[in-house]
Amino acid sequence: MSAGRTGSESGIEPYMSLGILSERSYTFNDSKVPGYVVSNIPNPELTWETTDQLDLGLDVALFDSRLMMTIDAYYKRTHDMLQNVALPPSFGYASKLMNMGVIENKGLEFSISVPVFRTRDLNWMLSFNGSVNRNKLVDLGMDNNFILGPMIGGMRVNRFIEGKPLGVFWGLKCKGVIQTWEDALALEAQPGAVPGEYVFENIYKDEDYQAINERDMTIIGDPNPDFVFGFNSRFSYKSFDLDILVNGQLGGDIFWYDYSMMIAQNQNYNSLATALTDAWIAPVQYTVTGKDGRPYTIGSKTGTIGSASLPAARARDSYIAGSNKVYRNVMPNSSNIFDASFL
């Protein structure tokens, strides 16, 4: 068992509590001369981040050390986080480095080792380890209860929200593809929608304004894994060694930005096979003449109505009120969320 408090500068460059001068050129008497400007707002009250941590551990060896186990549980609470807080334009600076916010981490780590053979020339050890971690943004220390994450492909997909895991994905919930004109005309929240487009969940409903917009965005995924594990087999015979390592994770999500382009059947990008096999196809059919002079029939009289899971090729990607068309590179949605589990 152990408990303690540690400080961290969290990757911040030295002297950031001071007003640092940066070299800039300016014009003086019709000549270009060197000069200096204050590149950041000084903060004499700036301190390190502080983490309070409690650890509980247990090591066990059974059956003459033929079964060895280690279990560690921990709880970490980091406060006075170092953040570049955005400032109004009237300040003349984009942000100021400050101590604000509280993050909580708690989890469990374990490992199991079994020596299968232990002889003079032959040794074989099997081991398995796993870990579970749960994090939460407890307090941002500001009026807003969230801040936006980094820019991804022109979108800010991640949000850091008080009371939620770090970096959750934020966007519209996609409910599927519009299959028929009857379904399209029945969507009051997506006026102008046509078959082959995505259907989005209308979460925020107001008496005067029902259309899908930014207020309908919600948590659509969590990048944090549920369980991370690894397996190792170490075999040695005299001077020969063989190690086999397998690792993976269960749970967690990824936001696949390129997925939107890879199902659009755009000739400028590679396409997924499912863009052809699972996309909505209009129930129309026509005949063209090939270069060999033979007629070829294109399309389908039945289409894929009722079974398509992807939007029609080159269809409008999504809808937002006020413009009739707004593409997914503006409004992130859950069609780009995929399970991040792997082995």
mmCIF file of C-alpha atoms in Angstrom:
data_model
loop_
_atom_site.group_PDB
_atom_site.id
_atom_site.type_symbol
_atom_site.label_atom_id
_atom_site.label_comp_id
_atom_site.label_asym_id
_atom_site.label_seq_id
_atom_site.Cartn_x
_atom_site.Cartn_y
_atom_site.Cartn_z
ATOM 1 C CA MET A 1 0.000 0.000 0.000
ATOM 2 C CA SER A 2 1.244 3.470 -0.843
ATOM 3 C CA ALA A 3 -0.099 7.003 -0.932
ATOM 4 C CA GLY A 4 1.433 10.247 -2.027
ATOM 5 C CA ARG A 5 1.282 13.514 -3.879
ATOM 6 C CA THR A 6 3.318 14.389 -6.971
ATOM 7 C CA GLY A 7 3.684 17.443 -9.177
ATOM 8 C CA SER A 8 4.008 17.601 -12.937
ATOM 9 C CA GLU A 9 4.667 20.327 -15.486
ATOM 10 C CA SER A 10 2.609 18.283 -18.030
ATOM 11 C CA GLY A 11 4.874 19.017 -20.993
ATOM 12 C CA ILE A 12 4.738 22.795 -20.522
ATOM 13 C CA GLU A 13 7.830 24.666 -21.697
ATOM 14 C CA PRO A 14 10.022 26.436 -19.099
ATOM 15 C CA TYR A 15 9.355 30.031 -17.986
ATOM 16 C CA MET A 16 5.707 30.008 -19.091
ATOM 17 C CA SER A 17 4.740 31.834 -15.891
ATOM 18 C CA LEU A 18 6.713 34.830 -17.180
ATOM 19 C CA GLY A 19 6.083 37.203 -20.040
ATOM 20 C CA ILE A 20 8.375 35.735 -22.694
ATOM 21 C CA LEU A 21 9.815 38.023 -25.361
ATOM 22 C CA SER A 22 9.806 36.864 -28.952
ATOM 23 C CA GLU A 23 11.755 38.488 -31.756
ATOM 24 C CA ARG A 24 9.725 40.408 -34.322
ATOM 25 C CA SER A 25 10.833 42.784 -37.052
ATOM 26 C CA TYR A 26 9.254 46.202 -37.556
ATOM 27 C CA THR A 27 9.819 49.310 -39.666
ATOM 28 C CA PHE A 28 11.699 52.275 -38.221
ATOM 29 C CA ASN A 29 12.816 55.260 -40.345
ATOM 30 C CA ASP A 30 11.993 53.322 -43.517
ATOM 31 C CA SER A 31 14.262 50.498 -42.398
ATOM 32 C CA LYS A 32 13.537 46.994 -41.189
ATOM 33 C CA VAL A 33 14.924 46.600 -37.666
ATOM 34 C CA PRO A 34 14.711 43.827 -35.070
ATOM 35 C CA GLY A 35 12.330 44.153 -32.137
ATOM 36 C CA TYR A 36 10.674 42.147 -29.409
ATOM 37 C CA VAL A 37 7.085 41.546 -28.313
ATOM 38 C CA VAL A 38 5.567 39.783 -25.297
ATOM 39 C CA SER A 39 4.292 36.522 -26.783
ATOM 40 C CA ASN A 40 2.227 35.331 -23.813
ATOM 41 C CA ILE A 41 0.402 36.688 -20.788
ATOM 42 C CA PRO A 42 2.476 36.213 -17.612
ATOM 43 C CA ASN A 43 0.897 34.309 -14.736
ATOM 44 C CA PRO A 44 2.943 34.561 -11.503
ATOM 45 C CA GLU A 45 0.452 32.253 -9.725
ATOM 46 C CA LEU A 46 1.094 29.372 -12.127
ATOM 47 C CA THR A 47 2.040 26.079 -10.410
ATOM 48 C CA TRP A 48 2.579 22.467 -11.341
ATOM 49 C CA GLU A 49 -0.330 20.088 -11.687
ATOM 50 C CA THR A 50 -0.826 18.120 -8.487
ATOM 51 C CA THR A 51 -1.818 14.451 -8.346
ATOM 52 C CA ASP A 52 -2.950 12.659 -5.201
ATOM 53 C CA GLN A 53 -2.671 8.893 -5.571
ATOM 54 C CA LEU A 54 -3.520 5.807 -3.517
ATOM 55 C CA ASP A 55 -2.220 2.350 -4.512
ATOM 56 C CA LEU A 56 -3.083 -1.065 -3.115
ATOM 57 C CA GLY A 57 -1.070 -4.067 -4.280
ATOM 58 C CA LEU A 58 -0.910 -7.802 -3.647
ATOM 59 C CA ASP A 59 1.726 -10.333 -4.787
ATOM 60 C CA VAL A 60 0.936 -14.043 -4.453
ATOM 61 C CA ALA A 61 3.044 -17.130 -5.234
ATOM 62 C CA LEU A 62 1.385 -20.555 -4.949
ATOM 63 C CA PHE A 63 2.363 -24.205 -5.434
ATOM 64 C CA ASP A 64 6.075 -23.692 -5.011
ATOM 65 C CA SER A 65 5.966 -20.574 -7.267
ATOM 66 C CA ARG A 66 4.269 -22.475 -10.083
ATOM 67 C CA LEU A 67 1.478 -19.890 -10.068
ATOM 68 C CA MET A 68 2.334 -16.243 -9.493
ATOM 69 C CA MET A 69 -0.169 -13.385 -9.399
ATOM 70 C CA THR A 70 0.085 -9.630 -8.960
ATOM 71 C CA ILE A 71 -2.894 -7.337 -8.406
ATOM 72 C CA ASP A 72 -2.720 -3.538 -8.180
ATOM 73 C CA ALA A 73 -5.606 -1.135 -7.608
ATOM 74 C CA TYR A 74 -5.156 2.626 -7.817
ATOM 75 C CA TYR A 75 -7.003 5.890 -7.470
ATOM 76 C CA LYS A 76 -5.608 9.163 -8.871
ATOM 77 C CA ARG A 77 -7.047 12.656 -8.602
ATOM 78 C CA THR A 78 -5.285 15.422 -10.497
ATOM 79 C CA HIS A 79 -6.169 19.020 -9.748
ATOM 80 C CA ASP A 80 -4.828 22.433 -10.791
ATOM 81 C CA MET A 81 -4.464 21.097 -14.327
ATOM 82 C CA LEU A 82 -2.388 23.218 -16.690
ATOM 83 C CA GLN A 83 -4.687 24.522 -19.416
ATOM 84 C CA ASN A 84 -4.460 27.112 -22.152
ATOM 85 C CA VAL A 85 -7.743 28.898 -21.479
ATOM 86 C CA ALA A 86 -9.233 30.734 -24.467
ATOM 87 C CA LEU A 87 -9.581 34.507 -24.050
ATOM 88 C CA PRO A 88 -11.850 37.076 -25.722
ATOM 89 C CA PRO A 89 -10.281 38.881 -28.706
ATOM 90 C CA SER A 90 -10.218 42.129 -26.723
ATOM 91 C CA PHE A 91 -7.331 40.754 -24.631
ATOM 92 C CA GLY A 92 -5.013 40.743 -27.623
ATOM 93 C CA TYR A 93 -3.951 37.143 -26.873
ATOM 94 C CA ALA A 94 -5.691 33.929 -27.909
ATOM 95 C CA SER A 95 -5.193 32.121 -24.592
ATOM 96 C CA LYS A 96 -3.587 32.187 -21.154
ATOM 97 C CA LEU A 97 -1.916 29.309 -19.338
ATOM 98 C CA MET A 98 -3.738 28.711 -16.041
ATOM 99 C CA ASN A 99 -4.272 26.086 -13.325
ATOM 100 C CA MET A 100 -7.867 24.914 -13.676
ATOM 101 C CA GLY A 101 -9.800 21.664 -13.493
ATOM 102 C CA VAL A 102 -9.865 18.257 -11.819
ATOM 103 C CA ILE A 103 -9.484 14.805 -13.424
ATOM 104 C CA GLU A 104 -10.093 11.441 -11.760
ATOM 105 C CA ASN A 105 -8.554 8.085 -12.731
ATOM 106 C CA LYS A 106 -9.195 4.761 -11.048
ATOM 107 C CA GLY A 107 -8.425 1.261 -12.176
ATOM 108 C CA LEU A 108 -7.142 -2.244 -11.635
ATOM 109 C CA GLU A 109 -4.096 -4.006 -13.083
ATOM 110 C CA PHE A 110 -3.228 -7.681 -12.731
ATOM 111 C CA SER A 111 -0.823 -10.262 -14.084
ATOM 112 C CA ILE A 112 -0.680 -14.067 -13.897
ATOM 113 C CA SER A 113 2.495 -16.061 -14.614
ATOM 114 C CA VAL A 114 2.819 -19.845 -14.904
ATOM 115 C CA PRO A 115 6.243 -21.515 -15.403
ATOM 116 C CA VAL A 116 5.353 -24.604 -17.470
ATOM 117 C CA PHE A 117 8.878 -26.044 -17.523
ATOM 118 C CA ARG A 118 11.874 -25.137 -15.382
ATOM 119 C CA THR A 119 14.900 -27.292 -16.076
ATOM 120 C CA ARG A 120 18.560 -26.661 -16.677
ATOM 121 C CA ASP A 121 18.198 -26.495 -20.468
ATOM 122 C CA LEU A 122 14.471 -25.992 -21.009
ATOM 123 C CA ASN A 123 12.330 -23.133 -19.675
ATOM 124 C CA TRP A 124 8.836 -22.133 -20.716
ATOM 125 C CA MET A 125 6.881 -19.313 -19.065
ATOM 126 C CA LEU A 126 3.304 -18.281 -19.835
ATOM 127 C CA SER A 127 1.978 -14.957 -18.596
ATOM 128 C CA PHE A 128 -1.205 -12.940 -18.955
ATOM 129 C CA ASN A 129 -1.863 -9.365 -17.894
ATOM 130 C CA GLY A 130 -4.802 -7.024 -18.055
ATOM 131 C CA SER A 131 -5.883 -3.599 -16.918
ATOM 132 C CA VAL A 132 -9.076 -1.619 -16.466
ATOM 133 C CA ASN A 133 -9.059 2.164 -16.206
ATOM 134 C CA ARG A 134 -11.944 4.574 -15.758
ATOM 135 C CA ASN A 135 -11.374 8.296 -16.067
ATOM 136 C CA LYS A 136 -13.686 11.259 -15.566
ATOM 137 C CA LEU A 137 -13.495 15.000 -15.908
ATOM 138 C CA VAL A 138 -14.668 16.094 -12.464
ATOM 139 C CA ASP A 139 -14.454 19.870 -12.837
ATOM 140 C CA LEU A 140 -13.293 22.252 -15.557
ATOM 141 C CA GLY A 141 -13.021 25.221 -13.232
ATOM 142 C CA MET A 142 -14.843 27.547 -15.602
ATOM 143 C CA ASP A 143 -18.379 28.674 -16.417
ATOM 144 C CA ASN A 144 -18.822 26.231 -19.296
ATOM 145 C CA ASN A 145 -19.223 22.555 -18.452
ATOM 146 C CA PHE A 146 -17.268 21.445 -21.538
ATOM 147 C CA ILE A 147 -14.391 22.376 -23.823
ATOM 148 C CA LEU A 148 -13.807 21.317 -27.429
ATOM 149 C CA GLY A 149 -11.094 18.880 -28.415
ATOM 150 C CA PRO A 150 -8.521 19.220 -31.224
ATOM 151 C CA MET A 151 -9.475 19.746 -34.863
ATOM 152 C CA ILE A 152 -9.878 16.502 -36.871
ATOM 153 C CA GLY A 153 -10.392 16.897 -40.604
ATOM 154 C CA GLY A 154 -12.021 20.298 -40.198
ATOM 155 C CA MET A 155 -14.257 19.106 -37.354
ATOM 156 C CA ARG A 156 -14.049 19.172 -33.577
ATOM 157 C CA VAL A 157 -15.308 15.684 -32.834
ATOM 158 C CA ASN A 158 -14.127 15.319 -29.222
ATOM 159 C CA ARG A 159 -15.549 17.056 -26.179
ATOM 160 C CA PHE A 160 -14.321 17.172 -22.623
ATOM 161 C CA ILE A 161 -17.482 17.323 -20.524
ATOM 162 C CA GLU A 162 -17.770 17.546 -16.758
ATOM 163 C CA GLY A 163 -18.883 14.230 -15.286
ATOM 164 C CA LYS A 164 -18.025 12.259 -18.461
ATOM 165 C CA PRO A 165 -14.998 10.227 -19.632
ATOM 166 C CA LEU A 166 -12.239 12.202 -21.330
ATOM 167 C CA GLY A 167 -12.558 12.968 -25.029
ATOM 168 C CA VAL A 168 -16.007 11.531 -25.783
ATOM 169 C CA PHE A 169 -17.185 11.840 -29.403
ATOM 170 C CA TRP A 170 -19.932 14.386 -30.038
ATOM 171 C CA GLY A 171 -22.295 14.427 -33.022
ATOM 172 C CA LEU A 172 -25.632 13.410 -34.511
ATOM 173 C CA LYS A 173 -27.015 9.916 -33.938
ATOM 174 C CA CYS A 174 -27.508 8.166 -37.262
ATOM 175 C CA LYS A 175 -30.558 5.857 -37.326
ATOM 176 C CA GLY A 176 -30.072 4.382 -40.783
ATOM 177 C CA VAL A 177 -30.837 5.184 -44.419
ATOM 178 C CA ILE A 178 -34.104 6.538 -45.831
ATOM 179 C CA GLN A 179 -35.469 3.687 -47.945
ATOM 180 C CA THR A 180 -38.650 5.046 -49.596
ATOM 181 C CA TRP A 181 -40.288 8.342 -50.537
ATOM 182 C CA GLU A 182 -42.952 7.663 -47.915
ATOM 183 C CA ASP A 183 -40.254 7.532 -45.243
ATOM 184 C CA ALA A 184 -38.587 10.698 -46.572
ATOM 185 C CA LEU A 185 -41.793 12.761 -46.641
ATOM 186 C CA ALA A 186 -42.642 11.658 -43.095
ATOM 187 C CA LEU A 187 -39.435 13.161 -41.674
ATOM 188 C CA GLU A 188 -40.534 16.537 -40.335
ATOM 189 C CA ALA A 189 -37.088 17.119 -38.837
ATOM 190 C CA GLN A 190 -35.374 16.718 -42.229
ATOM 191 C CA PRO A 191 -37.403 18.702 -44.774
ATOM 192 C CA GLY A 192 -36.231 18.145 -48.325
ATOM 193 C CA ALA A 193 -34.826 14.717 -47.500
ATOM 194 C CA VAL A 194 -34.828 12.071 -50.243
ATOM 195 C CA PRO A 195 -34.397 8.283 -50.295
ATOM 196 C CA GLY A 196 -30.782 7.231 -49.981
ATOM 197 C CA GLU A 197 -29.865 9.805 -47.326
ATOM 198 C CA TYR A 198 -29.128 9.235 -43.653
ATOM 199 C CA VAL A 199 -31.806 9.549 -40.985
ATOM 200 C CA PHE A 200 -30.749 11.359 -37.801
ATOM 201 C CA GLU A 201 -32.312 11.206 -34.367
ATOM 202 C CA ASN A 202 -34.235 14.346 -33.434
ATOM 203 C CA ILE A 203 -33.225 14.718 -29.785
ATOM 204 C CA TYR A 204 -34.014 18.369 -29.162
ATOM 205 C CA LYS A 205 -37.626 19.230 -29.960
ATOM 206 C CA ASP A 206 -39.039 22.739 -29.787
ATOM 207 C CA GLU A 207 -42.560 23.803 -30.659
ATOM 208 C CA ASP A 208 -41.359 26.356 -33.196
ATOM 209 C CA TYR A 209 -38.255 24.648 -34.556
ATOM 210 C CA GLN A 210 -38.225 20.898 -35.146
ATOM 211 C CA ALA A 211 -35.484 20.548 -37.758
ATOM 212 C CA ILE A 212 -32.220 18.713 -37.123
ATOM 213 C CA ASN A 213 -29.457 21.109 -36.010
ATOM 214 C CA GLU A 214 -26.535 21.416 -33.597
ATOM 215 C CA ARG A 215 -28.848 21.077 -30.608
ATOM 216 C CA ASP A 216 -29.543 17.471 -31.613
ATOM 217 C CA MET A 217 -25.881 16.526 -31.196
ATOM 218 C CA THR A 218 -25.039 14.239 -28.287
ATOM 219 C CA ILE A 219 -22.408 11.723 -27.134
ATOM 220 C CA ILE A 220 -21.978 9.184 -29.955
ATOM 221 C CA GLY A 221 -18.897 7.306 -28.741
ATOM 222 C CA ASP A 222 -16.166 6.901 -26.138
ATOM 223 C CA PRO A 223 -12.508 6.438 -27.193
ATOM 224 C CA ASN A 224 -11.511 4.957 -23.822
ATOM 225 C CA PRO A 225 -11.178 1.130 -23.863
ATOM 226 C CA ASP A 226 -13.055 -1.067 -21.405
ATOM 227 C CA PHE A 227 -10.251 -3.612 -20.999
ATOM 228 C CA VAL A 228 -6.634 -3.860 -22.219
ATOM 229 C CA PHE A 229 -4.830 -7.201 -22.113
ATOM 230 C CA GLY A 230 -1.709 -9.020 -23.202
ATOM 231 C CA PHE A 231 -0.430 -12.612 -23.429
ATOM 232 C CA ASN A 232 3.208 -13.667 -23.548
ATOM 233 C CA SER A 233 4.830 -17.045 -24.138
ATOM 234 C CA ARG A 234 8.581 -17.169 -23.444
ATOM 235 C CA PHE A 235 10.379 -20.360 -24.460
ATOM 236 C CA SER A 236 14.106 -21.039 -24.138
ATOM 237 C CA TYR A 237 16.167 -24.126 -24.855
ATOM 238 C CA LYS A 238 19.882 -23.798 -24.201
ATOM 239 C CA SER A 239 20.970 -20.821 -26.336
ATOM 240 C CA PHE A 240 17.710 -20.652 -28.322
ATOM 241 C CA ASP A 241 14.956 -18.187 -27.291
ATOM 242 C CA LEU A 242 11.430 -17.744 -28.635
ATOM 243 C CA ASP A 243 9.021 -15.036 -27.466
ATOM 244 C CA ILE A 244 5.401 -14.750 -28.611
ATOM 245 C CA LEU A 245 3.468 -11.632 -27.612
ATOM 246 C CA VAL A 246 -0.232 -11.005 -28.201
ATOM 247 C CA ASN A 247 -2.057 -7.898 -27.028
ATOM 248 C CA GLY A 248 -5.419 -6.287 -27.574
ATOM 249 C CA GLN A 249 -8.285 -4.330 -26.141
ATOM 250 C CA LEU A 250 -12.020 -4.677 -25.651
ATOM 251 C CA GLY A 251 -14.351 -1.732 -26.073
ATOM 252 C CA GLY A 252 -13.595 1.843 -26.943
ATOM 253 C CA ASP A 253 -14.517 3.645 -30.151
ATOM 254 C CA ILE A 254 -12.704 5.358 -32.999
ATOM 255 C CA PHE A 255 -13.936 8.149 -35.271
ATOM 256 C CA TRP A 256 -12.983 7.113 -38.821
ATOM 257 C CA TYR A 257 -12.991 10.416 -40.680
ATOM 258 C CA ASP A 258 -11.995 8.945 -44.075
ATOM 259 C CA TYR A 259 -14.927 6.514 -43.973
ATOM 260 C CA SER A 260 -17.273 9.194 -45.374
ATOM 261 C CA MET A 261 -15.096 9.637 -48.448
ATOM 262 C CA MET A 262 -14.509 5.906 -48.918
ATOM 263 C CA ILE A 263 -18.222 5.127 -49.294
ATOM 264 C CA ALA A 264 -19.037 8.132 -51.503
ATOM 265 C CA GLN A 265 -17.734 6.393 -54.682
ATOM 266 C CA ASN A 266 -15.725 9.497 -55.466
ATOM 267 C CA GLN A 267 -13.147 8.830 -58.158
ATOM 268 C CA ASN A 268 -10.567 10.920 -56.294
ATOM 269 C CA TYR A 269 -10.434 8.431 -53.377
ATOM 270 C CA ASN A 270 -10.220 4.716 -52.808
ATOM 271 C CA SER A 271 -13.599 3.124 -52.104
ATOM 272 C CA LEU A 272 -14.733 0.309 -49.867
ATOM 273 C CA ALA A 273 -16.397 -2.729 -51.426
ATOM 274 C CA THR A 274 -19.441 -2.097 -49.238
ATOM 275 C CA ALA A 275 -19.919 1.222 -51.053
ATOM 276 C CA LEU A 276 -21.144 -0.906 -53.968
ATOM 277 C CA THR A 277 -22.742 -3.859 -52.219
ATOM 278 C CA ASP A 278 -24.592 -2.108 -49.357
ATOM 279 C CA ALA A 279 -25.404 1.345 -50.766
ATOM 280 C CA TRP A 280 -28.938 2.467 -51.537
ATOM 281 C CA ILE A 281 -29.793 2.057 -55.232
ATOM 282 C CA ALA A 282 -32.671 3.848 -56.892
ATOM 283 C CA PRO A 283 -35.242 1.382 -58.377
ATOM 284 C CA VAL A 284 -34.529 2.452 -61.964
ATOM 285 C CA GLN A 285 -32.965 0.698 -64.922
ATOM 286 C CA TYR A 286 -31.647 1.844 -68.289
ATOM 287 C CA THR A 287 -29.634 0.461 -71.184
ATOM 288 C CA VAL A 288 -26.386 1.843 -72.603
ATOM 289 C CA THR A 289 -24.281 0.788 -75.577
ATOM 290 C CA GLY A 290 -20.770 -0.325 -74.778
ATOM 291 C CA LYS A 291 -17.607 0.292 -76.777
ATOM 292 C CA ASP A 292 -18.051 -3.152 -78.289
ATOM 293 C CA GLY A 293 -21.425 -2.103 -79.681
ATOM 294 C CA ARG A 294 -23.403 -4.385 -77.383
ATOM 295 C CA PRO A 295 -26.243 -3.150 -75.122
ATOM 296 C CA TYR A 296 -25.704 -3.282 -71.373
ATOM 297 C CA THR A 297 -28.393 -2.881 -68.710
ATOM 298 C CA ILE A 298 -27.470 -0.744 -65.699
ATOM 299 C CA GLY A 299 -29.340 -0.407 -62.415
ATOM 300 C CA SER A 300 -32.107 -2.461 -60.896
ATOM 301 C CA LYS A 301 -35.879 -2.330 -61.075
ATOM 302 C CA THR A 302 -36.115 -3.350 -57.424
ATOM 303 C CA GLY A 303 -33.112 -1.457 -56.078
ATOM 304 C CA THR A 304 -32.173 -2.208 -52.473
ATOM 305 C CA ILE A 305 -35.190 -0.665 -50.814
ATOM 306 C CA GLY A 306 -35.618 -1.969 -47.289
ATOM 307 C CA SER A 307 -32.127 -3.441 -46.976
ATOM 308 C CA ALA A 308 -29.552 -0.725 -47.740
ATOM 309 C CA SER A 309 -27.260 0.197 -44.841
ATOM 310 C CA LEU A 310 -25.224 2.898 -46.649
ATOM 311 C CA PRO A 311 -26.377 6.088 -48.389
ATOM 312 C CA ALA A 312 -26.669 6.360 -52.148
ATOM 313 C CA ALA A 313 -23.523 7.188 -54.091
ATOM 314 C CA ARG A 314 -22.791 10.937 -54.181
ATOM 315 C CA ALA A 315 -25.968 11.668 -52.263
ATOM 316 C CA ARG A 316 -26.088 14.591 -49.861
ATOM 317 C CA ASP A 317 -24.292 13.351 -46.806
ATOM 318 C CA SER A 318 -26.438 14.951 -44.132
ATOM 319 C CA TYR A 319 -28.944 17.669 -43.425
ATOM 320 C CA ILE A 320 -29.028 20.719 -41.238
ATOM 321 C CA ALA A 321 -31.708 23.380 -41.008
ATOM 322 C CA GLY A 322 -31.254 26.597 -42.900
ATOM 323 C CA SER A 323 -29.163 25.272 -45.781
ATOM 324 C CA ASN A 324 -30.964 22.118 -47.011
ATOM 325 C CA LYS A 325 -27.506 20.545 -47.475
ATOM 326 C CA VAL A 326 -24.693 20.301 -45.007
ATOM 327 C CA TYR A 327 -22.155 17.559 -45.415
ATOM 328 C CA ARG A 328 -20.675 15.297 -42.800
ATOM 329 C CA ASN A 329 -17.408 17.230 -42.774
ATOM 330 C CA VAL A 330 -19.441 19.905 -40.974
ATOM 331 C CA MET A 331 -21.786 17.783 -38.848
ATOM 332 C CA PRO A 332 -20.059 14.681 -37.416
ATOM 333 C CA ASN A 333 -22.390 11.739 -36.873
ATOM 334 C CA SER A 334 -22.334 8.200 -35.571
ATOM 335 C CA SER A 335 -21.934 6.605 -39.024
ATOM 336 C CA ASN A 336 -18.204 7.349 -38.621
ATOM 337 C CA ILE A 337 -17.982 5.627 -35.201
ATOM 338 C CA PHE A 338 -16.494 2.127 -35.125
ATOM 339 C CA ASP A 339 -15.583 -0.363 -32.425
ATOM 340 C CA ALA A 340 -11.880 -0.049 -31.542
ATOM 341 C CA SER A 341 -11.547 -3.561 -30.101
ATOM 342 C CA PHE A 342 -8.616 -5.498 -31.548
ATOM 343 C CA LEU A 343 -6.423 -8.524 -30.981
#
